[in-house]
Amino acid sequence: MIEWLANRTVTCRCPVCGSLAAHQAMLRSPSMFDPAKRLLFLACAACGSGFFDDRRPPDYQGDGSADFPIKFYVEKGASIDAMLRPIAALPFPAGTRYLEIGCGFGFSLDFVARHYRAEVMGIDPAGMAAEGSRRLGLAIVSDYFGPALRSRVGPRDVVYCSELIEHVEDPAQLLTDIAAVLTPGGILVLTTPAMEAISPETPAGALLPALSPGSHLILYSAGSLDLLLRRHGFTEIRIVRDAHTLVAHASRGAALPPWREAISAEALIDYLAGRYAASAGDALLENGFLFRLVKHLVIAGRFAEARTLAPAVDTQFRDLYGIDIDHPADLALPVLAPGATLPEVIARLPLNLANHLHFRGLVELIDGHDGARAAASFMAAARLAAGMRDALHRYLISDGELEACVGACLKMTVFALRTLPAAAATRQVPMVVDTLRRLLDGRPVTAVLGTDGPSDLDALAALGRDIGGEARDLLESLPGIAKPAGDIGLAAGAVQDDARVDGSERGLLRGMLRRASGYLGLRR
């Protein structure tokens, strides 16, 4: 899909710094909107930004009413915690006037209105924003932000542009318009993919969302973003690299608050619980909020509460899709077969199904002390995540949680099996082996299981050697196992056959939860 280039330059003007030079052509990629259209991505040596040769933006104010992007976004695509992280450090005194440009469905706008009681306004021309305005009851202007809207917006104390500026053809005009509505002591918050992420070494799960050819027009380095902000009168600037994203806070003289890693878990859980309760009658919203509530309860270590709520998600899947996950090993979803179109997958499956099974497995293991059931949930989650991931990749779309879910679930399967007596673990091994054989199917281990895949398979083989007999033979026959297993830290030696998950083991399991679910990007 992506063709990396060498020794090719194109002479043109950089849209960020204005340098007219021979810019390096880094890669060529099909457009997300028209696969027959090949786009060239260039890198500016002067300022470090990157940009596509064709920077005509798509019409975001078009129909935009297709159900499947909204369904994907509400069910799992929107990472609410990640949206809130850049504004976690900001003070929100009473009466704060908050503007979010490119607010999308409106989840972060809604949180600020409910949690901080701020006076909020969103601006976004897309159909998804209109749908969010209707379903969440938010004031979102369905238009592009520009000079004509300045008087309507009025002065604002905080302006937030989350993953917006990379979509804008003329970033200078955007910052001119923002400066016109920001109060003298106001703070601008920007997030955007880091240009540094555009590399052949970057995993597809991070590269594809950052590049988004046809949707993203310009990508910024920390230096080029700083240059752009200073040219528009911002003097206090802090730019933080957060994984593959740049987070910028800027003002025209006002002191910036200290950086905070994340919104508090309690605030997020309270918001999700309140919104879930208020969404009765809207099945899509109910499912999206409840899935995230269970997820963040697990991440916060509130396993008993998550275990109480998880069956309600199971019931939603059964009622809405006819999917019974009480027996995860038996889940057969032909819609994920190779060749299925993304709209078909999104229409016929809950997109958070794989991740819910992952978190459900963690709850079953840590709070339910049921390693066998947990292992079945983890393996079903890995199988479904791989199928959904491949369906998204065919459309040049990637989802970070799905990308990492497969490997994370294999790690936790190893640990779950180690909590079982040898005979019980042996009964689970054929299911594990069958799942992994279907996942690998001649493909490179790292392409399916991630960079830790080989060591994870070796840990599984080590488990087989500890158990012995049929389990050893089956596990050592898996493709990709080519060396003696090493200790990858998933367990401090085998759990004894008669061991229960007691207090000491619970601490170890919690440590494993933090490791295996670290891809969620949350800070605790």
XYZ file of C-alpha atoms in Angstrom:
524
model
C 0.000 0.000 0.000
C 2.779 2.446 0.953
C 5.783 2.734 -1.384
C 8.859 4.183 0.314
C 11.014 6.267 -2.015
C 14.687 7.195 -2.172
C 16.737 9.699 -4.150
C 13.782 11.658 -5.448
C 13.005 15.332 -4.924
C 10.231 17.699 -5.985
C 10.737 21.453 -6.202
C 7.846 23.342 -4.613
C 7.042 25.720 -1.754
C 6.624 24.380 1.788
C 3.137 25.309 3.077
C 4.493 25.864 6.605
C 7.734 27.830 6.361
C 7.416 28.999 2.753
C 10.756 27.527 1.664
C 10.963 27.114 -2.123
C 13.322 24.197 -2.552
C 13.797 20.665 -3.790
C 11.984 18.721 -1.077
C 12.626 15.029 -0.501
C 9.871 12.672 -1.675
C 9.514 10.188 1.202
C 6.736 7.934 -0.012
C 3.811 7.391 -2.347
C 0.449 6.119 -1.114
C -3.096 5.695 -2.412
C -5.689 8.147 -1.147
C -8.083 6.893 1.514
C -10.925 8.285 -0.567
C -9.777 7.143 -4.011
C -7.372 4.157 -4.044
C -6.629 4.767 -7.717
C -5.205 8.181 -6.848
C -1.549 8.054 -5.768
C -0.315 10.828 -3.498
C 3.290 11.896 -3.013
C 4.445 12.821 0.500
C 7.288 15.338 0.748
C 9.578 16.390 3.614
C 10.828 19.958 4.077
C 14.487 20.072 5.111
C 14.158 23.691 6.257
C 11.458 23.319 8.946
C 10.953 19.572 9.317
C 7.310 19.481 8.262
C 5.855 17.018 5.762
C 3.107 17.510 3.229
C 1.320 15.859 0.332
C 1.729 17.164 -3.195
C -2.054 17.377 -3.599
C -3.455 19.309 -0.637
C -7.010 19.784 -1.770
C -9.112 18.910 1.287
C -12.133 16.617 1.016
C -15.582 18.132 1.394
C -16.272 17.599 5.091
C -19.536 19.472 4.692
C -20.845 16.884 2.261
C -23.501 14.343 3.148
C -21.433 12.755 5.924
C -24.497 10.850 7.092
C -23.333 7.291 6.421
C -24.061 5.180 9.457
C -20.889 3.124 9.515
C -18.308 5.867 10.387
C -20.568 7.150 13.172
C -21.123 3.638 14.482
C -17.403 2.876 14.490
C -16.579 6.150 16.234
C -19.231 5.825 18.941
C -18.673 2.148 19.646
C -14.908 2.328 20.007
C -13.105 4.624 17.566
C -13.295 7.687 19.813
C -10.602 7.512 22.485
C -12.231 9.874 24.968
C -9.401 9.640 27.492
C -6.828 10.530 24.808
C -8.922 13.517 23.707
C -9.053 14.812 27.278
C -5.377 14.339 28.120
C -4.194 17.584 26.426
C -6.654 19.717 28.427
C -6.183 17.893 31.741
C -3.773 20.565 33.016
C -5.985 23.540 32.213
C -7.803 25.472 34.923
C -11.533 25.781 34.278
C -12.772 28.491 36.646
C -16.476 29.261 36.742
C -17.654 30.831 33.521
C -14.806 29.536 31.344
C -15.694 30.041 27.682
C -14.488 26.975 25.797
C -14.359 26.558 22.014
C -13.517 23.289 20.258
C -12.829 23.534 16.534
C -13.210 20.244 14.692
C -15.027 18.713 17.651
C -16.344 15.682 15.758
C -19.111 13.827 17.559
C -18.500 15.994 20.617
C -17.343 13.645 23.389
C -14.629 15.939 24.778
C -16.912 18.963 24.389
C -19.554 17.089 26.352
C -17.105 16.176 29.124
C -15.999 19.804 29.548
C -19.619 20.963 29.713
C -20.640 18.325 32.262
C -17.528 18.031 34.407
C -16.288 21.630 34.446
C -19.653 23.353 33.881
C -17.983 25.476 31.220
C -19.769 27.486 28.545
C -19.002 25.390 25.482
C -19.305 25.721 21.723
C -18.183 23.339 19.023
C -17.559 24.016 15.339
C -17.423 21.204 12.795
C -18.982 20.947 9.315
C -19.161 17.140 9.199
C -22.298 15.050 9.436
C -20.852 13.220 12.444
C -20.798 16.497 14.392
C -24.436 17.175 13.527
C -25.297 13.683 14.750
C -23.363 14.238 17.980
C -25.063 17.572 18.521
C -28.442 15.859 18.254
C -27.647 12.821 20.375
C -25.610 14.537 23.089
C -27.575 17.799 23.148
C -24.572 20.020 22.372
C -24.213 23.436 20.749
C -22.197 22.564 17.633
C -22.117 24.935 14.661
C -22.220 22.954 11.419
C -19.753 25.044 9.423
C -16.072 25.666 8.751
C -14.324 27.989 11.189
C -13.219 31.205 9.522
C -13.547 35.007 9.504
C -17.324 34.856 8.988
C -17.785 33.030 12.309
C -15.586 35.213 14.503
C -18.373 37.487 15.736
C -20.665 34.537 16.409
C -17.994 32.738 18.426
C -17.098 35.766 20.529
C -14.159 35.842 22.952
C -12.991 32.443 24.225
C -10.731 31.588 27.174
C -9.742 28.170 25.825
C -9.586 27.072 22.195
C -8.957 23.383 21.566
C -8.104 21.894 18.172
C -7.694 18.141 18.554
C -6.251 16.473 15.445
C -7.434 19.338 13.238
C -4.532 21.364 11.878
C -3.206 18.442 9.784
C -6.474 18.543 7.803
C -6.199 22.275 7.018
C -4.920 23.521 3.672
C -4.047 27.004 5.000
C -2.783 26.699 8.622
C -1.767 30.386 8.714
C -5.374 31.483 8.173
C -6.588 29.067 10.850
C -4.221 30.526 13.459
C -5.106 34.081 12.424
C -8.777 33.316 13.043
C -8.054 31.597 16.365
C -5.959 34.539 17.569
C -8.882 36.853 16.762
C -11.263 35.068 19.195
C -8.825 34.063 21.943
C -8.834 36.354 24.982
C -5.524 38.061 25.904
C -4.984 35.570 28.745
C -6.455 32.652 26.831
C -4.787 29.339 25.990
C -4.738 27.506 22.686
C -4.354 23.723 22.768
C -3.402 21.844 19.603
C -2.764 18.173 18.970
C -1.516 16.749 15.702
C 0.354 13.655 14.475
C 4.119 14.018 14.818
C 6.027 14.173 11.545
C 8.678 12.062 13.259
C 6.232 9.111 13.146
C 6.508 8.902 9.350
C 9.131 6.214 9.050
C 9.328 2.652 7.675
C 10.120 1.531 11.237
C 6.832 2.850 12.646
C 4.256 0.054 13.143
C 1.263 0.179 10.827
C -1.012 0.799 13.800
C 0.650 4.171 14.320
C 1.808 4.972 10.777
C -1.532 4.697 8.967
C -3.500 6.993 11.330
C -0.686 9.565 11.272
C -0.373 9.560 7.485
C -4.089 9.241 6.532
C -3.399 10.126 2.860
C -6.151 12.215 1.323
C -7.429 13.306 4.730
C -4.260 14.688 6.320
C -2.594 17.367 4.215
C 0.334 18.648 6.333
C 2.225 17.008 9.194
C 4.309 18.992 11.667
C 7.526 18.488 13.537
C 7.844 20.148 16.938
C 10.075 22.771 15.323
C 7.724 23.626 12.452
C 4.721 23.830 14.794
C 6.639 26.163 17.112
C 7.613 28.320 14.133
C 4.006 28.566 12.958
C 2.701 29.515 16.407
C 5.342 32.210 16.943
C 4.572 33.750 13.561
C 1.019 34.302 14.814
C 1.861 36.079 18.043
C 2.111 33.198 20.501
C 5.066 33.716 22.834
C 4.544 31.125 25.570
C 4.686 27.731 23.878
C 5.078 24.200 25.195
C 5.150 21.268 22.789
C 5.208 17.749 24.215
C 5.698 14.549 22.230
C 3.127 12.019 23.454
C 3.882 8.760 21.636
C 3.218 9.604 17.959
C 1.350 12.838 18.701
C 2.446 16.420 19.338
C 0.566 18.293 22.068
C 0.991 22.072 22.041
C -0.131 24.642 24.618
C 0.311 28.266 23.587
C -0.603 31.740 24.816
C 0.266 35.339 24.051
C 2.061 36.006 27.318
C -0.059 34.178 29.903
C 1.753 31.571 31.984
C 1.024 28.002 30.960
C -0.139 25.561 33.660
C 2.163 22.642 34.502
C 1.786 19.610 32.252
C -0.439 16.826 33.544
C -0.333 13.318 32.148
C -4.059 12.554 32.122
C -7.499 13.423 33.325
C -8.237 11.718 36.634
C -9.628 8.191 36.393
C -12.384 9.092 38.828
C -13.546 12.051 36.738
C -13.627 9.982 33.566
C -15.446 7.064 35.210
C -18.006 9.412 36.759
C -18.622 10.986 33.357
C -19.005 7.630 31.603
C -21.334 6.303 34.299
C -23.496 9.418 34.173
C -23.634 9.418 30.396
C -24.470 5.707 30.260
C -27.385 6.263 32.648
C -28.585 9.243 30.600
C -28.427 7.373 27.278
C -31.310 4.983 27.890
C -33.202 4.465 24.659
C -30.228 5.188 22.393
C -28.723 1.726 21.886
C -25.589 2.975 20.124
C -24.713 5.502 22.820
C -25.551 3.047 25.593
C -23.184 0.470 24.160
C -20.375 2.949 23.562
C -20.531 4.458 27.035
C -20.980 1.119 28.830
C -18.071 -0.517 26.985
C -15.797 2.397 27.922
C -17.047 2.380 31.512
C -16.133 -1.303 31.946
C -12.782 -0.694 30.236
C -11.801 2.185 32.514
C -13.002 0.411 35.648
C -10.645 -2.447 34.737
C -7.753 -0.064 34.062
C -8.413 1.660 37.398
C -8.256 -1.690 39.187
C -11.941 -1.629 40.125
C -12.449 -5.215 38.987
C -15.472 -6.087 41.105
C -17.438 -3.138 39.667
C -16.357 -4.061 36.143
C -17.445 -7.654 36.732
C -20.882 -6.444 37.801
C -21.344 -4.357 34.648
C -19.699 -6.617 32.031
C -22.781 -8.883 31.656
C -24.813 -5.839 30.577
C -22.437 -5.393 27.625
C -22.855 -9.106 26.831
C -26.628 -8.598 26.829
C -26.316 -5.647 24.435
C -24.341 -7.777 21.997
C -26.945 -10.537 22.173
C -29.934 -8.202 21.781
C -28.456 -5.976 19.060
C -26.418 -8.473 17.032
C -27.509 -11.960 18.083
C -23.976 -12.662 19.354
C -23.639 -14.867 22.424
C -20.244 -14.466 24.085
C -20.971 -16.716 27.042
C -18.966 -19.330 25.124
C -16.217 -17.250 23.476
C -14.336 -20.244 22.078
C -17.374 -21.081 19.936
C -17.747 -17.636 18.361
C -17.925 -17.989 14.584
C -18.224 -14.731 12.680
C -18.091 -15.357 8.923
C -18.388 -11.637 8.221
C -14.685 -11.386 9.142
C -13.661 -13.767 6.358
C -11.082 -12.386 3.898
C -12.742 -10.198 1.295
C -15.443 -8.786 3.567
C -15.941 -5.072 3.023
C -15.515 -2.654 5.899
C -19.135 -1.398 5.734
C -20.313 -5.025 6.009
C -18.117 -5.672 9.044
C -19.181 -2.461 10.777
C -22.878 -3.016 10.058
C -22.966 -6.608 11.310
C -20.578 -6.526 14.287
C -20.050 -4.400 17.374
C -16.628 -2.894 16.722
C -15.734 -3.029 20.406
C -16.380 -6.778 20.643
C -12.725 -7.868 20.584
C -11.633 -5.286 23.136
C -14.584 -6.088 25.391
C -13.570 -9.765 25.355
C -10.041 -8.700 26.314
C -11.242 -6.709 29.312
C -13.781 -9.392 30.179
C -10.940 -11.907 30.262
C -8.972 -9.693 32.641
C -11.982 -9.473 34.960
C -12.533 -13.253 34.813
C -8.873 -13.847 35.647
C -8.334 -11.240 38.350
C -11.712 -11.051 40.061
C -13.300 -14.339 38.990
C -10.200 -16.548 39.485
C -11.200 -18.498 36.345
C -8.098 -19.022 34.208
C -9.821 -21.344 31.743
C -12.640 -18.941 30.965
C -10.184 -16.043 30.815
C -7.975 -17.894 28.321
C -10.999 -18.581 26.092
C -11.945 -14.888 26.200
C -8.385 -13.790 25.403
C -8.077 -16.132 22.424
C -11.483 -15.127 21.042
C -10.467 -11.481 21.453
C -7.201 -12.097 19.579
C -9.010 -13.850 16.718
C -11.638 -11.109 16.380
C -9.131 -8.267 16.732
C -6.990 -9.725 13.951
C -9.995 -10.028 11.637
C -11.203 -6.492 12.338
C -7.671 -5.125 12.037
C -7.261 -6.715 8.596
C -10.637 -5.338 7.452
C -9.578 -1.836 8.487
C -6.173 -2.138 6.818
C -7.818 -2.840 3.477
C -9.171 0.719 3.699
C -5.895 2.256 4.968
C -7.456 2.647 8.422
C -5.901 1.533 11.668
C -7.058 1.379 15.282
C -4.400 1.329 17.981
C -6.358 -0.822 20.414
C -7.065 -3.482 17.798
C -3.450 -3.433 16.626
C -2.139 -4.231 20.099
C -5.021 -6.405 21.280
C -3.760 -9.570 19.561
C -0.349 -9.561 21.229
C -1.719 -8.369 24.576
C -4.217 -11.223 24.632
C -1.541 -13.816 23.858
C 0.510 -12.518 26.788
C -2.466 -12.796 29.116
C -3.375 -16.254 27.788
C 0.050 -17.519 28.869
C -0.500 -16.092 32.315
C -4.072 -17.405 32.583
C -2.938 -20.933 31.719
C -0.206 -20.752 34.333
C -2.832 -20.214 37.029
C -4.434 -23.572 36.190
C -3.578 -27.078 37.351
C -1.677 -28.992 34.667
C -4.678 -31.116 33.669
C -6.957 -28.073 33.300
C -4.309 -26.151 31.322
C -3.847 -29.136 29.007
C -7.568 -29.085 28.170
C -7.243 -25.462 26.989
C -4.158 -25.989 24.828
C -5.914 -27.355 21.679
C -8.150 -24.261 21.589
C -5.115 -21.981 21.912
C -3.132 -23.824 19.255
C -6.053 -23.895 16.815
C -6.593 -20.149 17.236
C -2.931 -19.314 16.715
C -2.600 -21.573 13.664
C -5.560 -19.820 12.046
C -4.125 -16.419 12.906
C -0.631 -17.121 11.614
C -1.622 -19.115 8.491
C 1.748 -18.706 6.820
C 2.163 -15.026 7.706
C 5.178 -13.614 9.590
C 4.754 -13.854 13.348
C 5.499 -10.169 13.951
C 2.937 -9.106 11.324
C 0.201 -10.960 13.219
C 1.258 -10.800 16.859
C 3.369 -7.649 16.958
C 7.045 -7.150 17.719
C 6.822 -9.236 20.902
C 5.231 -12.134 18.991
C 8.280 -14.437 18.836
C 9.050 -14.112 22.557
C 5.364 -14.520 23.413
C 5.225 -17.769 21.424
C 8.393 -18.924 23.158
C 6.757 -18.256 26.529
C 3.813 -20.373 25.399
C 6.195 -23.175 24.398
C 7.899 -22.917 27.804
C 4.505 -23.402 29.408
C 4.058 -26.536 27.305
C 7.408 -27.890 28.469
C 6.423 -27.242 32.075
C 3.143 -29.115 31.616
C 4.609 -31.864 29.437
C 2.835 -34.529 27.406
C 0.352 -33.574 24.696
C 0.393 -29.896 25.680
C 4.162 -29.727 25.104
C 3.939 -31.422 21.711
C 1.103 -29.191 20.502
C 2.605 -25.901 21.658
C 6.100 -26.655 20.396
C 4.632 -27.447 16.974
C 3.428 -23.885 16.471
C 5.107 -21.984 13.624
C 7.481 -19.283 14.764
C 8.924 -21.167 17.739
C 12.566 -21.563 16.854
C 14.573 -21.141 20.071
C 14.436 -22.100 23.725
C 12.050 -19.913 25.653
C 13.331 -17.075 27.741
C 11.738 -15.359 30.695
C 9.672 -12.468 29.341
C 8.433 -11.533 32.762
C 4.891 -12.786 32.407
C 5.215 -14.936 35.486
C 7.850 -15.348 38.138
C 8.044 -19.084 37.431
C 5.132 -21.443 36.940
C 2.187 -21.086 39.283
C 1.847 -24.309 41.228
C -0.814 -26.767 40.076
C -2.965 -26.234 43.127
C -2.428 -22.479 43.390
C -5.299 -20.094 43.821
C -5.170 -16.467 42.721
C -4.657 -15.158 46.224
C -3.586 -11.746 47.435
C 0.051 -12.071 46.336
C -0.911 -13.416 42.922
C -3.487 -10.634 42.582
C -0.664 -8.090 42.798
C 1.257 -9.926 40.101
C -1.830 -10.036 37.921
C -2.373 -6.319 38.353
C 1.194 -5.730 37.261
C 0.523 -7.851 34.193
C -2.618 -5.853 33.500
C -0.587 -2.662 33.395
C 1.936 -4.304 31.056
C -0.466 -6.055 28.696
C -2.873 -3.121 28.520
C -0.253 -0.398 28.363
C -1.157 0.281 24.738
C -4.265 2.068 25.979
C -2.094 5.118 26.533
C -3.488 5.909 29.968
C -1.342 7.202 32.808
C -2.121 6.166 36.358
